[in-house]
Amino acid sequence: MRNARIAKLAAAVGLCATAAMPFAAGWANDGAASSVLGDKLPPGYRDWRLISVAREEGKLNDIRAILGNDMAIKAFRDGTLPFQNGTIIARVGWSDDSFPDGNRSFGHPQSFVSGHPKNGVQFMVKDSAKYASTGGWGFAQFDGGKPTAVVQNTCFSCHETVKTRDFVFARYAS
Amino acid sequence: MRNARIAKLAAAVGLCATAAMPFAAGWANDGAASSVLGDKLPPGYRDWRLISVAREEGKLNDIRAILGNDMAIKAFRDGTLPFQNGTIIARVGWSDDSFPDGNRSFGHPQSFVSGHPKNGVQFMVKDSAKYASTGGWGFAQFDGGKPTAVVQNTCFSCHETVKTRDFVFARYAS
């Protein structure tokens, strides 16, 4: 029942409690004025290095990249847990589009590429003191460059299922 | 017929004439001794910035990231064609694995993540003089860190279908 409720909520808000960095809410307090990252996307996040790739079927229906700042990448590669304060992990999603150029080369449909931005850009920010009640992680989502009001605790309710990995779903793709 | 032949060959060698950086052969001459990149993977390619993500169904059945060196990223962002000499584009593939942690959160199967390395790591290298007969691009593939003998011209036979994009399938995912 709990999972079903979470899944329903995830679908409703267009987020994902899975593959990569599931839920990623926005505010430390429900409906408060600013994201855990403020009102702006972290500068340069699109240049961060790749942790892994993933996708969601169902209502989310996207393809996504998981990126990390330098602290995140180092921790993944070293296999060090918990992640240190200052770590930020990003999930960038796009529509999972059929790719005509590829299909043409193969002679049948089988190719898919990232299309338009979809399901927001989500972040996990580690600050063990500030977000002590949610495993040390703050969650944020941006849609069209603006923070989205999603409940911090709602995000964490999925992330807490992977407590043994410091609440992070993603694994480094070697 | 031509496409069918290419598709069959692509499947046979575990490569892909699609989504990202389709074919990516190895040698400037069939069966010659060294890859267009030599015998070693380009240092640091896994740290290159993300161009896009993609996937293939069918026999290839993978999920992949397209990465680019600094020249590649700049050209994609600026929308500048042709790509300049020195540009390198990489396609890194993994198995497209069902993700139990995500499925559990949603209450049903819908989540997929990059698993083990699959279908090699492929590169396109721009050198308009050296590879004049193949649109200025050299192609290389590595499996398990070692170059794979695949025919340069075979790769190009798919890439030449996107001549208007300087023979590059991938588009930058904004």
mmCIF file of C-alpha atoms in Angstrom:
data_model
loop_
_atom_site.group_PDB
_atom_site.id
_atom_site.type_symbol
_atom_site.label_atom_id
_atom_site.label_comp_id
_atom_site.label_asym_id
_atom_site.label_seq_id
_atom_site.Cartn_x
_atom_site.Cartn_y
_atom_site.Cartn_z
ATOM 1 C CA MET A 1 0.000 0.000 0.000
ATOM 2 C CA ARG A 2 2.766 2.370 0.928
ATOM 3 C CA ASN A 3 4.605 1.708 -2.299
ATOM 4 C CA ALA A 4 1.466 2.125 -4.318
ATOM 5 C CA ARG A 5 0.806 5.462 -2.680
ATOM 6 C CA ILE A 6 4.320 6.646 -3.360
ATOM 7 C CA ALA A 7 4.202 5.474 -6.936
ATOM 8 C CA LYS A 8 0.956 7.301 -7.493
ATOM 9 C CA LEU A 9 2.373 10.480 -6.068
ATOM 10 C CA ALA A 10 5.541 10.119 -8.097
ATOM 11 C CA ALA A 11 3.570 9.798 -11.267
ATOM 12 C CA ALA A 12 1.386 12.720 -10.343
ATOM 13 C CA VAL A 13 4.259 15.101 -9.902
ATOM 14 C CA GLY A 14 6.224 13.684 -12.792
ATOM 15 C CA LEU A 15 9.103 12.564 -10.654
ATOM 16 C CA CYS A 16 10.699 9.225 -10.148
ATOM 17 C CA ALA A 17 11.543 7.263 -7.099
ATOM 18 C CA THR A 18 13.912 5.093 -8.996
ATOM 19 C CA ALA A 19 16.547 4.335 -11.488
ATOM 20 C CA ALA A 20 18.749 7.200 -10.750
ATOM 21 C CA MET A 21 17.825 9.752 -8.329
ATOM 22 C CA PRO A 22 14.210 9.045 -7.779
ATOM 23 C CA PHE A 23 12.306 11.631 -6.003
ATOM 24 C CA ALA A 24 13.885 14.966 -5.770
ATOM 25 C CA ALA A 25 11.623 17.413 -4.164
ATOM 26 C CA GLY A 26 12.214 21.058 -3.728
ATOM 27 C CA TRP A 27 11.764 22.729 -0.420
ATOM 28 C CA ALA A 28 13.063 22.008 3.025
ATOM 29 C CA ASN A 29 9.615 22.954 4.244
ATOM 30 C CA ASP A 30 6.508 22.241 2.291
ATOM 31 C CA GLY A 31 5.762 25.201 0.096
ATOM 32 C CA ALA A 32 8.490 27.393 1.514
ATOM 33 C CA ALA A 33 9.915 30.173 -0.599
ATOM 34 C CA SER A 34 13.193 28.767 -1.790
ATOM 35 C CA SER A 35 14.687 25.498 -2.976
ATOM 36 C CA VAL A 36 17.506 23.848 -1.085
ATOM 37 C CA LEU A 37 19.576 25.186 -3.949
ATOM 38 C CA GLY A 38 17.968 28.593 -3.951
ATOM 39 C CA ASP A 39 15.990 29.763 -6.913
ATOM 40 C CA LYS A 40 18.565 28.978 -9.572
ATOM 41 C CA LEU A 41 19.998 25.864 -11.079
ATOM 42 C CA PRO A 42 23.520 25.149 -9.818
ATOM 43 C CA PRO A 43 25.913 26.863 -12.261
ATOM 44 C CA GLY A 44 27.582 24.453 -14.617
ATOM 45 C CA TYR A 45 25.665 21.345 -13.548
ATOM 46 C CA ARG A 46 25.228 20.330 -17.197
ATOM 47 C CA ASP A 47 29.021 20.083 -17.421
ATOM 48 C CA TRP A 48 29.305 17.715 -14.481
ATOM 49 C CA ARG A 49 30.685 14.287 -15.179
ATOM 50 C CA LEU A 50 28.525 11.295 -15.866
ATOM 51 C CA ILE A 51 27.628 8.844 -13.114
ATOM 52 C CA SER A 52 25.211 6.657 -15.058
ATOM 53 C CA VAL A 53 22.303 6.562 -17.475
ATOM 54 C CA ALA A 54 18.833 5.205 -16.839
ATOM 55 C CA ARG A 55 15.255 5.326 -18.006
ATOM 56 C CA GLU A 56 11.707 4.965 -16.826
ATOM 57 C CA GLU A 57 8.797 3.372 -18.602
ATOM 58 C CA GLY A 58 5.178 3.844 -17.531
ATOM 59 C CA LYS A 59 3.800 7.313 -17.006
ATOM 60 C CA LEU A 60 7.219 8.869 -16.562
ATOM 61 C CA ASN A 61 8.488 7.470 -19.874
ATOM 62 C CA ASP A 62 11.858 9.179 -20.062
ATOM 63 C CA ILE A 63 15.573 8.617 -20.582
ATOM 64 C CA ARG A 64 17.977 10.259 -18.169
ATOM 65 C CA ALA A 65 21.537 11.031 -17.241
ATOM 66 C CA ILE A 66 22.847 11.071 -13.694
ATOM 67 C CA LEU A 67 25.603 13.635 -13.265
ATOM 68 C CA GLY A 68 27.706 14.504 -10.235
ATOM 69 C CA ASN A 69 29.870 17.335 -9.004
ATOM 70 C CA ASP A 70 33.531 16.523 -8.331
ATOM 71 C CA MET A 71 32.843 15.333 -4.791
ATOM 72 C CA ALA A 72 30.158 12.992 -6.019
ATOM 73 C CA ILE A 73 32.310 11.501 -8.762
ATOM 74 C CA LYS A 74 35.231 10.937 -6.412
ATOM 75 C CA ALA A 75 33.027 9.206 -3.861
ATOM 76 C CA PHE A 76 31.427 6.945 -6.463
ATOM 77 C CA ARG A 77 34.773 5.968 -7.936
ATOM 78 C CA ASP A 78 36.397 5.417 -4.558
ATOM 79 C CA GLY A 79 33.345 3.583 -3.272
ATOM 80 C CA THR A 80 33.314 5.811 -0.210
ATOM 81 C CA LEU A 81 30.193 6.127 1.923
ATOM 82 C CA PRO A 82 28.661 8.223 3.287
ATOM 83 C CA PHE A 83 28.904 10.996 0.715
ATOM 84 C CA GLN A 84 30.554 14.108 2.095
ATOM 85 C CA ASN A 85 28.860 17.423 2.730
ATOM 86 C CA GLY A 86 28.843 19.434 -0.471
ATOM 87 C CA THR A 87 28.129 16.455 -2.681
ATOM 88 C CA ILE A 88 25.506 17.150 -5.321
ATOM 89 C CA ILE A 89 23.973 14.584 -7.639
ATOM 90 C CA ALA A 90 21.827 15.645 -10.582
ATOM 91 C CA ARG A 91 19.276 13.745 -12.634
ATOM 92 C CA VAL A 92 18.519 15.260 -16.032
ATOM 93 C CA GLY A 93 15.576 13.783 -17.925
ATOM 94 C CA TRP A 94 14.442 13.848 -21.527
ATOM 95 C CA SER A 95 11.716 12.274 -23.581
ATOM 96 C CA ASP A 96 12.679 8.827 -24.850
ATOM 97 C CA ASP A 97 12.153 9.441 -28.559
ATOM 98 C CA SER A 98 12.189 7.037 -31.448
ATOM 99 C CA PHE A 99 15.121 7.924 -33.712
ATOM 100 C CA PRO A 100 14.289 7.842 -37.436
ATOM 101 C CA ASP A 101 17.906 8.153 -38.586
ATOM 102 C CA GLY A 102 18.850 5.079 -36.611
ATOM 103 C CA ASN A 103 15.785 3.116 -37.567
ATOM 104 C CA ARG A 104 16.515 3.833 -41.204
ATOM 105 C CA SER A 105 20.034 2.464 -40.902
ATOM 106 C CA PHE A 106 18.828 -0.716 -39.269
ATOM 107 C CA GLY A 107 15.880 -1.155 -41.556
ATOM 108 C CA HIS A 108 13.460 -1.394 -38.640
ATOM 109 C CA PRO A 109 12.515 0.550 -35.492
ATOM 110 C CA GLN A 110 14.899 -0.043 -32.629
ATOM 111 C CA SER A 111 16.689 3.258 -31.937
ATOM 112 C CA PHE A 112 15.840 5.827 -29.287
ATOM 113 C CA VAL A 113 17.434 9.135 -28.324
ATOM 114 C CA SER A 114 16.968 11.857 -25.753
ATOM 115 C CA GLY A 115 14.442 14.371 -27.055
ATOM 116 C CA HIS A 116 12.965 17.350 -25.217
ATOM 117 C CA PRO A 117 13.546 18.021 -21.497
ATOM 118 C CA LYS A 118 11.111 15.971 -19.422
ATOM 119 C CA ASN A 119 10.302 15.346 -15.751
ATOM 120 C CA GLY A 120 12.499 18.179 -14.587
ATOM 121 C CA VAL A 121 16.078 18.410 -13.445
ATOM 122 C CA GLN A 122 16.490 16.956 -9.985
ATOM 123 C CA PHE A 123 19.205 17.365 -7.372
ATOM 124 C CA MET A 124 20.322 15.763 -4.131
ATOM 125 C CA VAL A 125 22.474 18.003 -1.958
ATOM 126 C CA LYS A 126 24.389 16.605 1.001
ATOM 127 C CA ASP A 127 24.418 18.635 4.210
ATOM 128 C CA SER A 128 24.317 16.281 7.143
ATOM 129 C CA ALA A 129 23.448 18.972 9.688
ATOM 130 C CA LYS A 130 20.927 20.963 7.697
ATOM 131 C CA TYR A 131 19.034 17.934 6.445
ATOM 132 C CA ALA A 132 19.615 15.615 9.373
ATOM 133 C CA SER A 133 16.010 14.435 9.373
ATOM 134 C CA THR A 134 16.234 13.229 5.751
ATOM 135 C CA GLY A 135 19.450 11.270 5.845
ATOM 136 C CA GLY A 136 21.549 14.380 5.379
ATOM 137 C CA TRP A 137 20.141 15.097 1.937
ATOM 138 C CA GLY A 138 18.224 18.064 0.614
ATOM 139 C CA PHE A 139 16.185 17.536 -2.531
ATOM 140 C CA ALA A 140 15.360 19.986 -5.297
ATOM 141 C CA GLN A 141 13.664 19.921 -8.646
ATOM 142 C CA PHE A 142 13.615 22.510 -11.398
ATOM 143 C CA ASP A 143 11.232 22.666 -14.315
ATOM 144 C CA GLY A 144 12.050 25.069 -17.099
ATOM 145 C CA GLY A 145 14.819 26.488 -14.946
ATOM 146 C CA LYS A 146 12.555 27.287 -11.996
ATOM 147 C CA PRO A 147 12.291 25.408 -8.687
ATOM 148 C CA THR A 148 9.263 23.201 -8.262
ATOM 149 C CA ALA A 149 7.397 22.851 -5.007
ATOM 150 C CA VAL A 150 7.653 19.225 -4.014
ATOM 151 C CA VAL A 151 7.731 17.941 -0.479
ATOM 152 C CA GLN A 152 11.174 17.126 0.888
ATOM 153 C CA ASN A 153 9.846 14.339 3.048
ATOM 154 C CA THR A 154 8.005 12.792 0.143
ATOM 155 C CA CYS A 155 11.249 12.454 -1.747
ATOM 156 C CA PHE A 156 12.983 11.009 1.219
ATOM 157 C CA SER A 157 10.292 8.400 1.744
ATOM 158 C CA CYS A 158 11.610 6.627 -1.346
ATOM 159 C CA HIS A 159 15.284 7.374 -0.835
ATOM 160 C CA GLU A 160 15.217 5.914 2.632
ATOM 161 C CA THR A 161 14.683 2.490 1.062
ATOM 162 C CA VAL A 162 18.350 2.572 0.016
ATOM 163 C CA LYS A 163 19.785 3.660 3.341
ATOM 164 C CA THR A 164 22.669 1.201 2.961
ATOM 165 C CA ARG A 165 23.866 3.232 -0.028
ATOM 166 C CA ASP A 166 23.522 6.519 1.855
ATOM 167 C CA PHE A 167 20.084 7.026 0.330
ATOM 168 C CA VAL A 168 21.370 7.201 -3.252
ATOM 169 C CA PHE A 169 19.814 4.992 -5.920
ATOM 170 C CA ALA A 170 22.411 5.554 -8.633
ATOM 171 C CA ARG A 171 25.478 3.388 -9.063
ATOM 172 C CA TYR A 172 28.523 4.428 -11.051
ATOM 173 C CA ALA A 173 28.554 3.041 -14.594
ATOM 174 C CA SER A 174 32.094 1.856 -15.221
ATOM 175 C CA MET B 1 18.558 -4.047 -49.393
ATOM 176 C CA ARG B 2 21.551 -1.928 -48.576
ATOM 177 C CA ASN B 3 20.139 -0.948 -45.217
ATOM 178 C CA ALA B 4 19.253 -4.510 -44.432
ATOM 179 C CA ARG B 5 22.785 -5.590 -45.209
ATOM 180 C CA ILE B 6 24.236 -2.889 -43.000
ATOM 181 C CA ALA B 7 21.864 -3.687 -40.194
ATOM 182 C CA LYS B 8 22.816 -7.325 -40.333
ATOM 183 C CA LEU B 9 26.481 -6.487 -40.186
ATOM 184 C CA ALA B 10 25.937 -4.037 -37.375
ATOM 185 C CA ALA B 11 24.176 -6.639 -35.344
ATOM 186 C CA ALA B 12 26.854 -9.192 -36.084
ATOM 187 C CA VAL B 13 29.668 -7.066 -34.781
ATOM 188 C CA GLY B 14 27.662 -5.704 -31.878
ATOM 189 C CA LEU B 15 27.821 -2.148 -33.102
ATOM 190 C CA CYS B 16 25.169 0.327 -33.972
ATOM 191 C CA ALA B 17 24.547 2.538 -36.902
ATOM 192 C CA THR B 18 22.204 4.691 -34.949
ATOM 193 C CA ALA B 19 21.054 6.692 -32.059
ATOM 194 C CA ALA B 20 24.313 8.121 -31.167
ATOM 195 C CA MET B 21 27.371 7.274 -32.931
ATOM 196 C CA PRO B 22 26.339 4.274 -34.894
ATOM 197 C CA PHE B 23 29.097 2.344 -36.385
ATOM 198 C CA ALA B 24 32.479 3.007 -35.053
ATOM 199 C CA ALA B 25 35.003 0.781 -36.597
ATOM 200 C CA GLY B 26 38.621 0.519 -35.771
ATOM 201 C CA TRP B 27 41.230 0.566 -38.420
ATOM 202 C CA ALA B 28 42.032 2.973 -41.186
ATOM 203 C CA ASN B 29 42.701 -0.067 -43.304
ATOM 204 C CA ASP B 30 40.901 -3.328 -42.914
ATOM 205 C CA GLY B 31 42.762 -5.437 -40.427
ATOM 206 C CA ALA B 32 45.677 -3.052 -40.102
ATOM 207 C CA ALA B 33 47.744 -3.095 -36.955
ATOM 208 C CA SER B 34 46.505 -0.085 -35.032
ATOM 209 C CA SER B 35 43.312 1.781 -34.329
ATOM 210 C CA VAL B 36 42.869 5.365 -35.447
ATOM 211 C CA LEU B 37 43.404 6.105 -31.765
ATOM 212 C CA GLY B 38 46.307 3.737 -31.376
ATOM 213 C CA ASP B 39 46.030 0.770 -29.086
ATOM 214 C CA LYS B 40 44.768 2.600 -26.023
ATOM 215 C CA LEU B 41 41.576 4.316 -25.055
ATOM 216 C CA PRO B 42 41.880 8.118 -25.139
ATOM 217 C CA PRO B 43 42.973 9.170 -21.642
ATOM 218 C CA GLY B 44 40.153 10.672 -19.630
ATOM 219 C CA TYR B 45 37.385 10.023 -22.151
ATOM 220 C CA ARG B 46 35.089 8.849 -19.343
ATOM 221 C CA ASP B 47 35.351 12.351 -17.856
ATOM 222 C CA TRP B 48 34.242 14.070 -21.047
ATOM 223 C CA ARG B 49 31.035 16.045 -20.922
ATOM 224 C CA LEU B 50 27.712 14.626 -21.921
ATOM 225 C CA ILE B 51 26.291 15.213 -25.386
ATOM 226 C CA SER B 52 23.227 13.010 -25.134
ATOM 227 C CA VAL B 53 21.836 9.671 -24.039
ATOM 228 C CA ALA B 54 20.294 6.992 -26.228
ATOM 229 C CA ARG B 55 19.459 3.327 -26.422
ATOM 230 C CA GLU B 56 19.005 0.486 -28.834
ATOM 231 C CA GLU B 57 16.463 -2.286 -28.731
ATOM 232 C CA GLY B 58 16.734 -5.463 -30.828
ATOM 233 C CA LYS B 59 19.910 -7.477 -30.810
ATOM 234 C CA LEU B 60 22.017 -4.581 -29.552
ATOM 235 C CA ASN B 61 19.739 -4.013 -26.539
ATOM 236 C CA ASP B 62 21.763 -1.383 -24.689
ATOM 237 C CA ILE B 63 21.615 2.037 -23.070
ATOM 238 C CA ARG B 64 24.352 4.513 -23.913
ATOM 239 C CA ALA B 65 25.931 7.859 -23.252
ATOM 240 C CA ILE B 66 27.420 10.068 -25.941
ATOM 241 C CA LEU B 67 30.362 12.059 -24.614
ATOM 242 C CA GLY B 68 32.559 14.620 -26.315
ATOM 243 C CA ASN B 69 35.943 16.235 -25.827
ATOM 244 C CA ASP B 70 35.982 20.009 -25.372
ATOM 245 C CA MET B 71 36.039 20.704 -29.114
ATOM 246 C CA ALA B 72 33.031 18.478 -29.639
ATOM 247 C CA ILE B 73 31.012 20.087 -26.843
ATOM 248 C CA LYS B 74 31.767 23.584 -28.067
ATOM 249 C CA ALA B 75 30.741 22.734 -31.612
ATOM 250 C CA PHE B 76 27.491 21.101 -30.514
ATOM 251 C CA ARG B 77 26.578 24.048 -28.293
ATOM 252 C CA ASP B 78 27.515 26.624 -30.893
ATOM 253 C CA GLY B 79 25.816 24.664 -33.642
ATOM 254 C CA THR B 80 28.948 24.909 -35.741
ATOM 255 C CA LEU B 81 29.526 22.540 -38.653
ATOM 256 C CA PRO B 82 31.717 20.978 -39.824
ATOM 257 C CA PHE B 83 33.399 19.751 -36.656
ATOM 258 C CA GLN B 84 37.010 20.860 -36.402
ATOM 259 C CA ASN B 85 40.041 18.616 -36.621
ATOM 260 C CA GLY B 86 40.753 17.170 -33.206
ATOM 261 C CA THR B 87 37.110 16.658 -32.340
ATOM 262 C CA ILE B 88 36.416 13.302 -30.714
ATOM 263 C CA ILE B 89 32.990 11.896 -29.923
ATOM 264 C CA ALA B 90 32.594 8.798 -27.767
ATOM 265 C CA ARG B 91 29.725 6.366 -27.390
ATOM 266 C CA VAL B 92 29.802 4.314 -24.200
ATOM 267 C CA GLY B 93 27.329 1.438 -23.983
ATOM 268 C CA TRP B 94 25.935 -0.638 -21.139
ATOM 269 C CA SER B 95 23.343 -3.338 -20.731
ATOM 270 C CA ASP B 96 19.854 -1.893 -20.239
ATOM 271 C CA ASP B 97 19.029 -3.609 -16.953
ATOM 272 C CA SER B 98 15.795 -3.766 -15.046
ATOM 273 C CA PHE B 99 16.250 -1.932 -11.744
ATOM 274 C CA PRO B 100 14.730 -3.749 -8.755
ATOM 275 C CA ASP B 101 15.157 -0.825 -6.337
ATOM 276 C CA GLY B 102 13.157 1.411 -8.635
ATOM 277 C CA ASN B 103 10.548 -1.181 -9.432
ATOM 278 C CA ARG B 104 10.028 -1.731 -5.719
ATOM 279 C CA SER B 105 9.410 1.963 -5.135
ATOM 280 C CA PHE B 106 6.860 2.142 -7.920
ATOM 281 C CA GLY B 107 5.199 -1.115 -7.059
ATOM 282 C CA HIS B 108 5.649 -2.456 -10.583
ATOM 283 C CA PRO B 109 8.415 -2.933 -13.168
ATOM 284 C CA GLN B 110 9.245 0.249 -15.046
ATOM 285 C CA SER B 111 12.806 1.233 -14.085
ATOM 286 C CA PHE B 112 15.996 0.524 -16.026
ATOM 287 C CA VAL B 113 19.623 1.411 -15.381
ATOM 288 C CA SER B 114 22.970 1.003 -17.056
ATOM 289 C CA GLY B 115 24.457 -2.355 -16.083
ATOM 290 C CA HIS B 116 27.622 -3.957 -17.391
ATOM 291 C CA PRO B 117 29.661 -2.553 -20.318
ATOM 292 C CA LYS B 118 28.140 -3.679 -23.601
ATOM 293 C CA ASN B 119 28.737 -3.222 -27.340
ATOM 294 C CA GLY B 120 32.104 -1.605 -26.777
ATOM 295 C CA VAL B 121 33.257 1.977 -26.475
ATOM 296 C CA GLN B 122 33.211 3.706 -29.827
ATOM 297 C CA PHE B 123 34.932 6.850 -31.062
ATOM 298 C CA MET B 124 34.776 9.208 -34.011
ATOM 299 C CA VAL B 125 37.938 11.242 -34.549
ATOM 300 C CA LYS B 126 37.985 14.212 -36.901
ATOM 301 C CA ASP B 127 41.001 14.625 -39.176
ATOM 302 C CA SER B 128 39.863 15.965 -42.496
ATOM 303 C CA ALA B 129 43.121 15.184 -44.302
ATOM 304 C CA LYS B 130 43.875 11.785 -42.858
ATOM 305 C CA TYR B 131 40.341 10.468 -43.276
ATOM 306 C CA ALA B 132 39.340 12.442 -46.341
ATOM 307 C CA SER B 133 37.695 9.419 -47.950
ATOM 308 C CA THR B 134 35.345 8.911 -45.008
ATOM 309 C CA GLY B 135 34.048 12.412 -44.492
ATOM 310 C CA GLY B 136 37.058 13.413 -42.442
ATOM 311 C CA TRP B 137 36.292 10.950 -39.665
ATOM 312 C CA GLY B 138 38.262 8.034 -38.330
ATOM 313 C CA PHE B 139 36.353 5.391 -36.398
ATOM 314 C CA ALA B 140 37.506 3.210 -33.535
ATOM 315 C CA GLN B 141 35.999 0.708 -31.167
ATOM 316 C CA PHE B 142 37.395 -0.783 -28.000
ATOM 317 C CA ASP B 143 36.138 -3.861 -26.200
ATOM 318 C CA GLY B 144 37.493 -4.527 -22.750
ATOM 319 C CA GLY B 145 39.966 -1.717 -23.274
ATOM 320 C CA LYS B 146 41.422 -3.177 -26.472
ATOM 321 C CA PRO B 147 40.836 -1.986 -30.052
ATOM 322 C CA THR B 148 38.504 -4.101 -32.125
ATOM 323 C CA ALA B 149 39.071 -4.802 -35.782
ATOM 324 C CA VAL B 150 36.132 -3.341 -37.619
ATOM 325 C CA VAL B 151 36.229 -1.929 -41.107
ATOM 326 C CA GLN B 152 36.463 1.857 -41.327
ATOM 327 C CA ASN B 153 34.454 1.955 -44.502
ATOM 328 C CA THR B 154 31.721 -0.165 -43.022
ATOM 329 C CA CYS B 155 31.212 2.373 -40.289
ATOM 330 C CA PHE B 156 31.194 5.183 -42.713
ATOM 331 C CA SER B 157 28.566 3.533 -44.876
ATOM 332 C CA CYS B 158 26.038 4.330 -42.173
ATOM 333 C CA HIS B 159 27.448 7.675 -41.119
ATOM 334 C CA GLU B 160 27.342 8.966 -44.641
ATOM 335 C CA THR B 161 23.540 8.928 -44.412
ATOM 336 C CA VAL B 162 23.797 11.994 -42.172
ATOM 337 C CA LYS B 163 26.195 13.989 -44.314
ATOM 338 C CA THR B 164 24.230 17.174 -43.658
ATOM 339 C CA ARG B 165 25.224 16.905 -39.996
ATOM 340 C CA ASP B 166 28.857 16.272 -40.849
ATOM 341 C CA PHE B 167 28.257 12.522 -40.559
ATOM 342 C CA VAL B 168 27.349 12.661 -36.860
ATOM 343 C CA PHE B 169 24.129 11.059 -35.667
ATOM 344 C CA ALA B 170 24.080 12.530 -32.170
ATOM 345 C CA ARG B 171 22.387 15.811 -31.309
ATOM 346 C CA TYR B 172 23.102 17.789 -28.172
ATOM 347 C CA ALA B 173 20.560 17.171 -25.389
ATOM 348 C CA SER B 174 19.768 20.565 -23.911
#
